[in-house]
Coordinates of C-alpha atoms in Angstrom, one line a residue:
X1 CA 59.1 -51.5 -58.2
X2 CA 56.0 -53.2 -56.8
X3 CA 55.7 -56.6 -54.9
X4 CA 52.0 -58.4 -56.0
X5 CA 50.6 -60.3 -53.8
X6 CA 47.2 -62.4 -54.0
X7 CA 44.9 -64.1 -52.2
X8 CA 41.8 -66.6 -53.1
X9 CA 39.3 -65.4 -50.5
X10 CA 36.7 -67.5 -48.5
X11 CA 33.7 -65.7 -51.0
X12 CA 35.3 -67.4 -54.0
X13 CA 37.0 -63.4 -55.4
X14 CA 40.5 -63.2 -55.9
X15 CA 42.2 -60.3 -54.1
X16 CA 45.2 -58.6 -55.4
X17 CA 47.7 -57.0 -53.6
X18 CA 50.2 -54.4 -55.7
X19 CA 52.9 -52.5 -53.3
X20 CA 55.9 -51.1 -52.8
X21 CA 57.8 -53.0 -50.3
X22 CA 59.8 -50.9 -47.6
X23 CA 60.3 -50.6 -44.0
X24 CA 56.3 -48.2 -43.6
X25 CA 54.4 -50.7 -46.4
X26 CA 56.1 -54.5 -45.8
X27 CA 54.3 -55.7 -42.7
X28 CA 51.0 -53.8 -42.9
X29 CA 50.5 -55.0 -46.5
X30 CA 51.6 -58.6 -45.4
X31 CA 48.6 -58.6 -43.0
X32 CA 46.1 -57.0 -45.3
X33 CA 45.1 -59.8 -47.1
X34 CA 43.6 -62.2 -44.5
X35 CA 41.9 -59.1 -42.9
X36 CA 40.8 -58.3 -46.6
X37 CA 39.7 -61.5 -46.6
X38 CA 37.5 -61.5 -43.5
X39 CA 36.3 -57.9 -44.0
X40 CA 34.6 -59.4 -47.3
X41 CA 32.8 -62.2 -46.4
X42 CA 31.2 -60.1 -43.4
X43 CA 30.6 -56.9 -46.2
X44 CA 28.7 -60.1 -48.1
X45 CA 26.8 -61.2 -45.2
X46 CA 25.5 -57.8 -44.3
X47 CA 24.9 -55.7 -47.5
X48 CA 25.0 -58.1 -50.4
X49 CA 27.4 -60.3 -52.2
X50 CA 29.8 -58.8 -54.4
X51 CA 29.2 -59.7 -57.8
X52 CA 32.9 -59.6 -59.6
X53 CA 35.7 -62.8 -59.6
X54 CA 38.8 -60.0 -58.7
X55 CA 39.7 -56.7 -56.7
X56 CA 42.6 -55.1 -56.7
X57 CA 44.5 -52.6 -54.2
X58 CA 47.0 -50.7 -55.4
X59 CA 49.4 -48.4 -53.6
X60 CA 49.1 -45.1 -55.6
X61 CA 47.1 -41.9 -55.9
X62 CA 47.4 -39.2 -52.8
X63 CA 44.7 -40.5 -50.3
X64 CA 41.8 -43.2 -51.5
X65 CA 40.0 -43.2 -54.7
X66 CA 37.5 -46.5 -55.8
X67 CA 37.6 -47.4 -59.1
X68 CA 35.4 -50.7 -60.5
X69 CA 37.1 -53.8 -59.2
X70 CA 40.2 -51.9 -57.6
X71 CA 41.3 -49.1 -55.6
X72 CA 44.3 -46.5 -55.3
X73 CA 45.6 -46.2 -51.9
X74 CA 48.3 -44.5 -50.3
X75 CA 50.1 -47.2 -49.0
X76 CA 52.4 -46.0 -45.9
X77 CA 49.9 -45.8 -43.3
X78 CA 49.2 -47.6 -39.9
X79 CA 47.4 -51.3 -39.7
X80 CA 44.2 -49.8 -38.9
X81 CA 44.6 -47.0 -41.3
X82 CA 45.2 -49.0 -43.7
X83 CA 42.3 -51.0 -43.5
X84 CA 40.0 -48.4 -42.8
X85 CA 40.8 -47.0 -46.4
X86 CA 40.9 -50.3 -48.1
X87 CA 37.7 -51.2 -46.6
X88 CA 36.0 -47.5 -47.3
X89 CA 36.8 -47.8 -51.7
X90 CA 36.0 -51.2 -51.4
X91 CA 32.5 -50.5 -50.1
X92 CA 32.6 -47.6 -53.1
X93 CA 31.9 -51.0 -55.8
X94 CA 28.6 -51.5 -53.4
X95 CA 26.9 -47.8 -53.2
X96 CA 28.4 -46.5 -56.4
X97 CA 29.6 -49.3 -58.5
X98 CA 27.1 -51.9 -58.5
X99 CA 24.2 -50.1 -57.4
X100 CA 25.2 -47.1 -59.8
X101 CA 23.8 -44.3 -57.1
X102 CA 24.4 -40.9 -59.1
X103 CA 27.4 -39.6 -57.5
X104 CA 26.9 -35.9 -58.5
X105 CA 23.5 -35.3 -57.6
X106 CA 23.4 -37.5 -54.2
X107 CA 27.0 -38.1 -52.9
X108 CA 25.4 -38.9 -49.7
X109 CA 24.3 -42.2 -51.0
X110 CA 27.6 -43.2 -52.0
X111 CA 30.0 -41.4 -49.6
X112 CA 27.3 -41.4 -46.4
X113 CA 26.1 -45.6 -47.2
X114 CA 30.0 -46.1 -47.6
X115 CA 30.9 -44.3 -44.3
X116 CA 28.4 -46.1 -42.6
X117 CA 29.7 -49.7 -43.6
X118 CA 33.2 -49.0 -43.5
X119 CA 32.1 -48.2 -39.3
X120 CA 30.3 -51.2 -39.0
X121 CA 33.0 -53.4 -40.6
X122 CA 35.9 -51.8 -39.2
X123 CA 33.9 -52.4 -35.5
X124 CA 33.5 -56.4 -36.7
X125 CA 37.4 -56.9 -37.4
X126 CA 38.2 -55.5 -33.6
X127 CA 35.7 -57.7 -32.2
X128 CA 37.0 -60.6 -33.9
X129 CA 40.4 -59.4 -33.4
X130 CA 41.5 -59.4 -37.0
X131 CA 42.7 -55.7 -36.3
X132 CA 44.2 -53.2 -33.3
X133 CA 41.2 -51.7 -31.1
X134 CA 38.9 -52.2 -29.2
X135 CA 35.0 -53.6 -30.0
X136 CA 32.6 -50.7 -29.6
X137 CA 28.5 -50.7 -28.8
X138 CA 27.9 -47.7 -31.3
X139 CA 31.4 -46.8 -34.1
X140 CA 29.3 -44.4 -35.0
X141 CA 28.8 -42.2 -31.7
X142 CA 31.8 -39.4 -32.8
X143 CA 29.9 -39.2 -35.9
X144 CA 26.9 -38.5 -34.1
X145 CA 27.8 -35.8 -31.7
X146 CA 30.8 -34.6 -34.4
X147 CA 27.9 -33.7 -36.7
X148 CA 25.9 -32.1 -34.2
X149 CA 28.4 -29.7 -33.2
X150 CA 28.8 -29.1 -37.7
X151 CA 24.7 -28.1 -37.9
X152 CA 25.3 -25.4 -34.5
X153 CA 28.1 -23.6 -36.6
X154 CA 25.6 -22.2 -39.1
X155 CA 27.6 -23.8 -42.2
X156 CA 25.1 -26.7 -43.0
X157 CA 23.3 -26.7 -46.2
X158 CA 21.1 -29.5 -47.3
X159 CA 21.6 -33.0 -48.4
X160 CA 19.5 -32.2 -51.7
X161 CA 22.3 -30.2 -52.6
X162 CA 23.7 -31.1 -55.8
X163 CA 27.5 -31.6 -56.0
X164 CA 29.0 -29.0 -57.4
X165 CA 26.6 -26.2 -55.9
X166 CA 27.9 -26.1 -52.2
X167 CA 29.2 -23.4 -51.0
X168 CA 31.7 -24.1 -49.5
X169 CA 33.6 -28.1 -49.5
X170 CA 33.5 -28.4 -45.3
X171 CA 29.5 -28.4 -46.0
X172 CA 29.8 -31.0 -49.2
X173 CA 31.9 -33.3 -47.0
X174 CA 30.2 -32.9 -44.0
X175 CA 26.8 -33.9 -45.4
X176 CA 27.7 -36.2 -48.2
X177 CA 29.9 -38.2 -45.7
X178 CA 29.1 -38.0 -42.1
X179 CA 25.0 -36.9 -42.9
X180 CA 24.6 -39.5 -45.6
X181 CA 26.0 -41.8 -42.6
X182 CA 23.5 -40.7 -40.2
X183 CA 20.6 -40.9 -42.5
X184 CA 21.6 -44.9 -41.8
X185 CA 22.2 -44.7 -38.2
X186 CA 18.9 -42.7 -37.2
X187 CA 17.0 -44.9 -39.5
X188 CA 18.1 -47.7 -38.1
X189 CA 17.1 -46.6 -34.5
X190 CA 13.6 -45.6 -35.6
X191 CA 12.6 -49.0 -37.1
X192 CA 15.0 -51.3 -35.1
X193 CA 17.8 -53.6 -35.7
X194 CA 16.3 -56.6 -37.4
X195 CA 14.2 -54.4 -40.2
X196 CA 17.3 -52.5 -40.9
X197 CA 19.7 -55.3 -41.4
X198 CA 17.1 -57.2 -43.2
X199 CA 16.2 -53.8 -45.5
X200 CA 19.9 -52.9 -46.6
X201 CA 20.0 -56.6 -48.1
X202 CA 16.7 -56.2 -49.9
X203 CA 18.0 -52.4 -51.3
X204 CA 21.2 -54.3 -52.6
X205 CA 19.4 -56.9 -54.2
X206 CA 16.1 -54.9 -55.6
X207 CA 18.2 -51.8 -56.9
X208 CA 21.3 -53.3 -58.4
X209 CA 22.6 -51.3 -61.8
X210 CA 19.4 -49.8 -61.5
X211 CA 20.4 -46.2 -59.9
X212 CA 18.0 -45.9 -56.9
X213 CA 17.0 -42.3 -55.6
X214 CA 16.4 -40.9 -52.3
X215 CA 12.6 -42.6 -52.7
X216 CA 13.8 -45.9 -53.5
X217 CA 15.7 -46.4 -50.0
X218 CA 13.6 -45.1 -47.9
X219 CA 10.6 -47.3 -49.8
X220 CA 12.7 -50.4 -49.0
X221 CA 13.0 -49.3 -45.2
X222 CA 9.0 -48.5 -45.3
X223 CA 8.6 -52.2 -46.8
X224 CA 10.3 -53.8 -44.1
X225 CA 9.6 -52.2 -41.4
X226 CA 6.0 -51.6 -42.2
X227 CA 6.4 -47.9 -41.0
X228 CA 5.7 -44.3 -42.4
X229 CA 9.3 -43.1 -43.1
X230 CA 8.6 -39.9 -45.8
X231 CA 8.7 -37.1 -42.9
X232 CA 12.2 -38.6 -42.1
X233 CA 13.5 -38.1 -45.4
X234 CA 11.6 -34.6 -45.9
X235 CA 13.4 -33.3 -42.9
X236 CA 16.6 -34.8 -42.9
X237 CA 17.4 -34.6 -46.8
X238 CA 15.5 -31.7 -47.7
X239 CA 16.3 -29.0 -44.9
X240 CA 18.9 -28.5 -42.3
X241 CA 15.9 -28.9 -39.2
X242 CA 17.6 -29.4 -36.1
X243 CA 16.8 -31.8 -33.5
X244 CA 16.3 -31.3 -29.5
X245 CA 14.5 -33.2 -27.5
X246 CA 15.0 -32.1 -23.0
X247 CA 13.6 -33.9 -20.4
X248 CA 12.0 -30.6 -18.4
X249 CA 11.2 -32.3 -15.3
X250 CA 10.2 -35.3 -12.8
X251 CA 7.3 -35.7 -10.1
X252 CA 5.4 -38.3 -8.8
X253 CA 2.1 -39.2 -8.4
X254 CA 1.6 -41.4 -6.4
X255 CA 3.0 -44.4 -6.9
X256 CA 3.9 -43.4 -10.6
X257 CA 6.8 -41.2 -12.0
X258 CA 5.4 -38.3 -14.2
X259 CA 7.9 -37.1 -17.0
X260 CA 7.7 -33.9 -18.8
X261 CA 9.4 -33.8 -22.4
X262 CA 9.9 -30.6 -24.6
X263 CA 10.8 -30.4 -28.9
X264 CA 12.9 -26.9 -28.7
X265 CA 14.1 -28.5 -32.2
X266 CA 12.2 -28.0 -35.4
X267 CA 12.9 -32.0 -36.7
X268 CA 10.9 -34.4 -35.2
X269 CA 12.2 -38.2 -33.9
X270 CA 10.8 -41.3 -32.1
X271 CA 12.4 -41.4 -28.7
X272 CA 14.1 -44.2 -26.5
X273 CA 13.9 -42.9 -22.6
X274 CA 16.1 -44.5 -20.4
X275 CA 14.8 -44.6 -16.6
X276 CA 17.8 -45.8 -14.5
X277 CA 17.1 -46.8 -10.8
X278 CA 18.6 -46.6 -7.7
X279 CA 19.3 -50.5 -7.7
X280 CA 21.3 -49.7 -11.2
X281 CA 18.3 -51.1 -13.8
X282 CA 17.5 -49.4 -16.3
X283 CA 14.0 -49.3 -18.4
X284 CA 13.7 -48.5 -22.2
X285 CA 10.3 -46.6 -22.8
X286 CA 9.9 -46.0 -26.8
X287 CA 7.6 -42.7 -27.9
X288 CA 7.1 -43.4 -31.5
X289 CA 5.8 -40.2 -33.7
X290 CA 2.0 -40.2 -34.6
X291 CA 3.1 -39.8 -38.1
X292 CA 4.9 -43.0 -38.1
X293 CA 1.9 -45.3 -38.3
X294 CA 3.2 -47.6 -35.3
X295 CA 6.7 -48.9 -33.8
X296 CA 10.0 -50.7 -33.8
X297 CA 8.8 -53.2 -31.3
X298 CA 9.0 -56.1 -33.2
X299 CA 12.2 -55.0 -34.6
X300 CA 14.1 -54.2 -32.1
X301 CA 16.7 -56.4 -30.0
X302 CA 16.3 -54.3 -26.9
X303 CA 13.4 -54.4 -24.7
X304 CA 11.2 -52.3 -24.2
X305 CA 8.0 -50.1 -23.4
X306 CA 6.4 -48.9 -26.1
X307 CA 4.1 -45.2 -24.7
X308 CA 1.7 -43.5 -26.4
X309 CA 2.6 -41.8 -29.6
X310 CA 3.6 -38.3 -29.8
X311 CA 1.9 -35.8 -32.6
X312 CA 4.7 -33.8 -34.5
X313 CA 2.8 -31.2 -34.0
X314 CA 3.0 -30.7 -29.8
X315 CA 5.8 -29.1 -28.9
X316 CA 5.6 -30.8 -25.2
X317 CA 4.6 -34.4 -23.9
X318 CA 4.0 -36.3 -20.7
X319 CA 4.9 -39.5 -20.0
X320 CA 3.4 -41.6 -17.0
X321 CA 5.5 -44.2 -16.1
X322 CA 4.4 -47.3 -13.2
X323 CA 7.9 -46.3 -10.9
X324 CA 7.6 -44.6 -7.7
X325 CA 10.0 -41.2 -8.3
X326 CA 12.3 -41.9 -5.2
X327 CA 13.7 -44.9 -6.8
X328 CA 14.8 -42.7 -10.3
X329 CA 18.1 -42.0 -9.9
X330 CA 18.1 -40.3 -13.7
X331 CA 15.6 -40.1 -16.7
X332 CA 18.0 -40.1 -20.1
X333 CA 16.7 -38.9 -23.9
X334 CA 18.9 -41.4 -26.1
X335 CA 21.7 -42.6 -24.3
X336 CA 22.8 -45.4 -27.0
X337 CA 23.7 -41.7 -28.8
X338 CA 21.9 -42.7 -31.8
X339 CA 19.9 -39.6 -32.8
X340 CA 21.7 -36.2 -33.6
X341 CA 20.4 -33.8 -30.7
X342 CA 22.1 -30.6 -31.0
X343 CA 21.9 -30.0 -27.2
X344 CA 22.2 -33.1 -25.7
X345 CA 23.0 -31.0 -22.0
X346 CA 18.8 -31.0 -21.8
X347 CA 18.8 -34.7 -22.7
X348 CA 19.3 -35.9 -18.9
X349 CA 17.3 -34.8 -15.9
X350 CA 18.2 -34.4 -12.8
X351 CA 20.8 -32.1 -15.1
X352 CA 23.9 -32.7 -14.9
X353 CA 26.2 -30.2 -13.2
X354 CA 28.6 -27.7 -15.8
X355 CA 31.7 -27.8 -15.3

């Protein structure tokens, strides 16, 4: 009853294509291997090369489910549906295949890593228009504010959970998915675009069959981007801490701005303020944490102004910025949406109006 398909890719593996052909399968299946294809050598480029001569995806099962070298797949979905799955239990032989991460006792390293790759790739096939939809700055913005909203409704638990001991499965998939993506995203905007990329290579190639813990990744991210990262991990693996951040007000001084910033949250984060002016620039000051041991500078493909530091500890901080205040138009707490505030209504000032 199946039609197998298969394609030599560009990285050298063979791809295998097993389906049933009918009117909901025939022309999505038809296009999957080239976009298979292309997915694969990016998935190489970014997060290590795959290691096997064959994969194999199989119409079957009653959703997605990754096995080594091959996955099950229901097969009578839409192109970028389609995809997306293939793509997300392919990225399963990275995070819990080859790097054996313990699936039971931190999911979030397989299922969260996983999520987090299958955005990223997913956003390179639009932009190269291998697939329907459009190229986006940050895929991983709905994950952002999605989990936000999750930790206000009082059903979080933390991502040192074992498996099997949640209690309830809305809090398992929430963390293990859409937290263990996060851990990636916020990590990634505290030491800055070029120590990230070049750190998820080195964890690939350092911890391979060797079934790294929660101390092994955030050691590689430490390595590279020479940066205290342990209090991130503390708070963000070990307890459901909240974050929020408000801009409280704006004065000047002067010629200079003054800027008066709050922690009503319990976890602490760098920050990236945005000061927009009236002639529609917009300036990136960076407030790393004291405990952090420096900044993302160097790292980081944005420019920017790297302030003062800002102890854990103080619930309150000022920033002094060299721009007269009748020129600010707005003074914005993260808005590349890249850190999970849970109140993100105090992360603009003037405030905006409620509807």
């Amino acid at each position: 009853d199946y039609k197998h398909t298969k394609l030599m890719s560009d990285a050298g593996v063979e791809l295998h294509f097993f389906y049933q052909e009918g009117e909901k399968t025939k022309e999505n299946w038809e296009m999957l291997p080239q976009i298979m294809n292309k997915a694969l050598s990016q998935i190489n480029k970014m997060y290590g090369e795959y290691p096997y001569p064959v994969y194999y995806f199989i119409q079957g099962g009653d959703g997605g489910m990754e096995y080594p070298m091959g996955t099950l797949i229901t097969g009578e979905r839409s192109l970028r549906s389609l995809v997306g799955v293939s793509i997300h239990e392919w990225m399963h032989s990275w995070y819990h295949m080859i790097l054996g991460t313990n699936e039971s006792l931190h999911p979030w390293m397989d299922e969260g890593f996983t999520s987090y790759a299958t955005a990223e790739i997913g956003n390179y096939l639009r932009l190269i228009k291998a697939m329907p939809g459009d190229f986006s700055l940050n895929p991983h913005a709905g994950s952002v504010v999605g989990y936000a909203n999750f930790m206000k409704s009082g059903q979080e638990e933390a991502l040192s959970t074992h498996s099997d001991h949640y209690n309830t499965n809305r809090a398992y998939g929430a963390g293990s998915y859409t937290k263990g993506q996060l851990f990636l995203k916020q990590i990634r905007s505290i030491i800055g675009n070029k120590a990230f990329d070049r750190a998820m290579l080195r964890y690939f190639d350092t911890w391979k069959f060797k079934h790294p813990n929660p101390n092994d990744i955030i050691r590689i991210m430490e390595k590279e981007s020479d940066l205290e990262l342990d209090w991130f991990k503390e708070h963000w693996v070990y307890t459901t801490n909240q974050i929020d951040y408000a801009v409280d007000t704006m004065y000047a001084v002067g010629s200079q701005t003054v800027v008066e910033l709050s922690k009503p949250g319990r976890m602490p984060m760098p920050l990236d303020v945005t000061v927009t002016t009236t002639d529609g620039k917009k300036m990136v000051y960076n407030i790393p944490l004291r405990i952090m041991r420096g900044d993302k500078s160097s790292n980081s493909s944005v420019s920017m102004t790297v302030l003062e530091d800002w102890p854990w500890v103080e619930n309150s901080y000022t920033m002094k910025i060299d721009v007269p205040a009748s020129t600010i138009t707005s003074v914005t707490i993260d808005e590349q949406i890249s850190v999970v505030d849970v109140d993100r209504s105090n992360n603009v000032f003037p405030r905006e109006p409620e509807e």
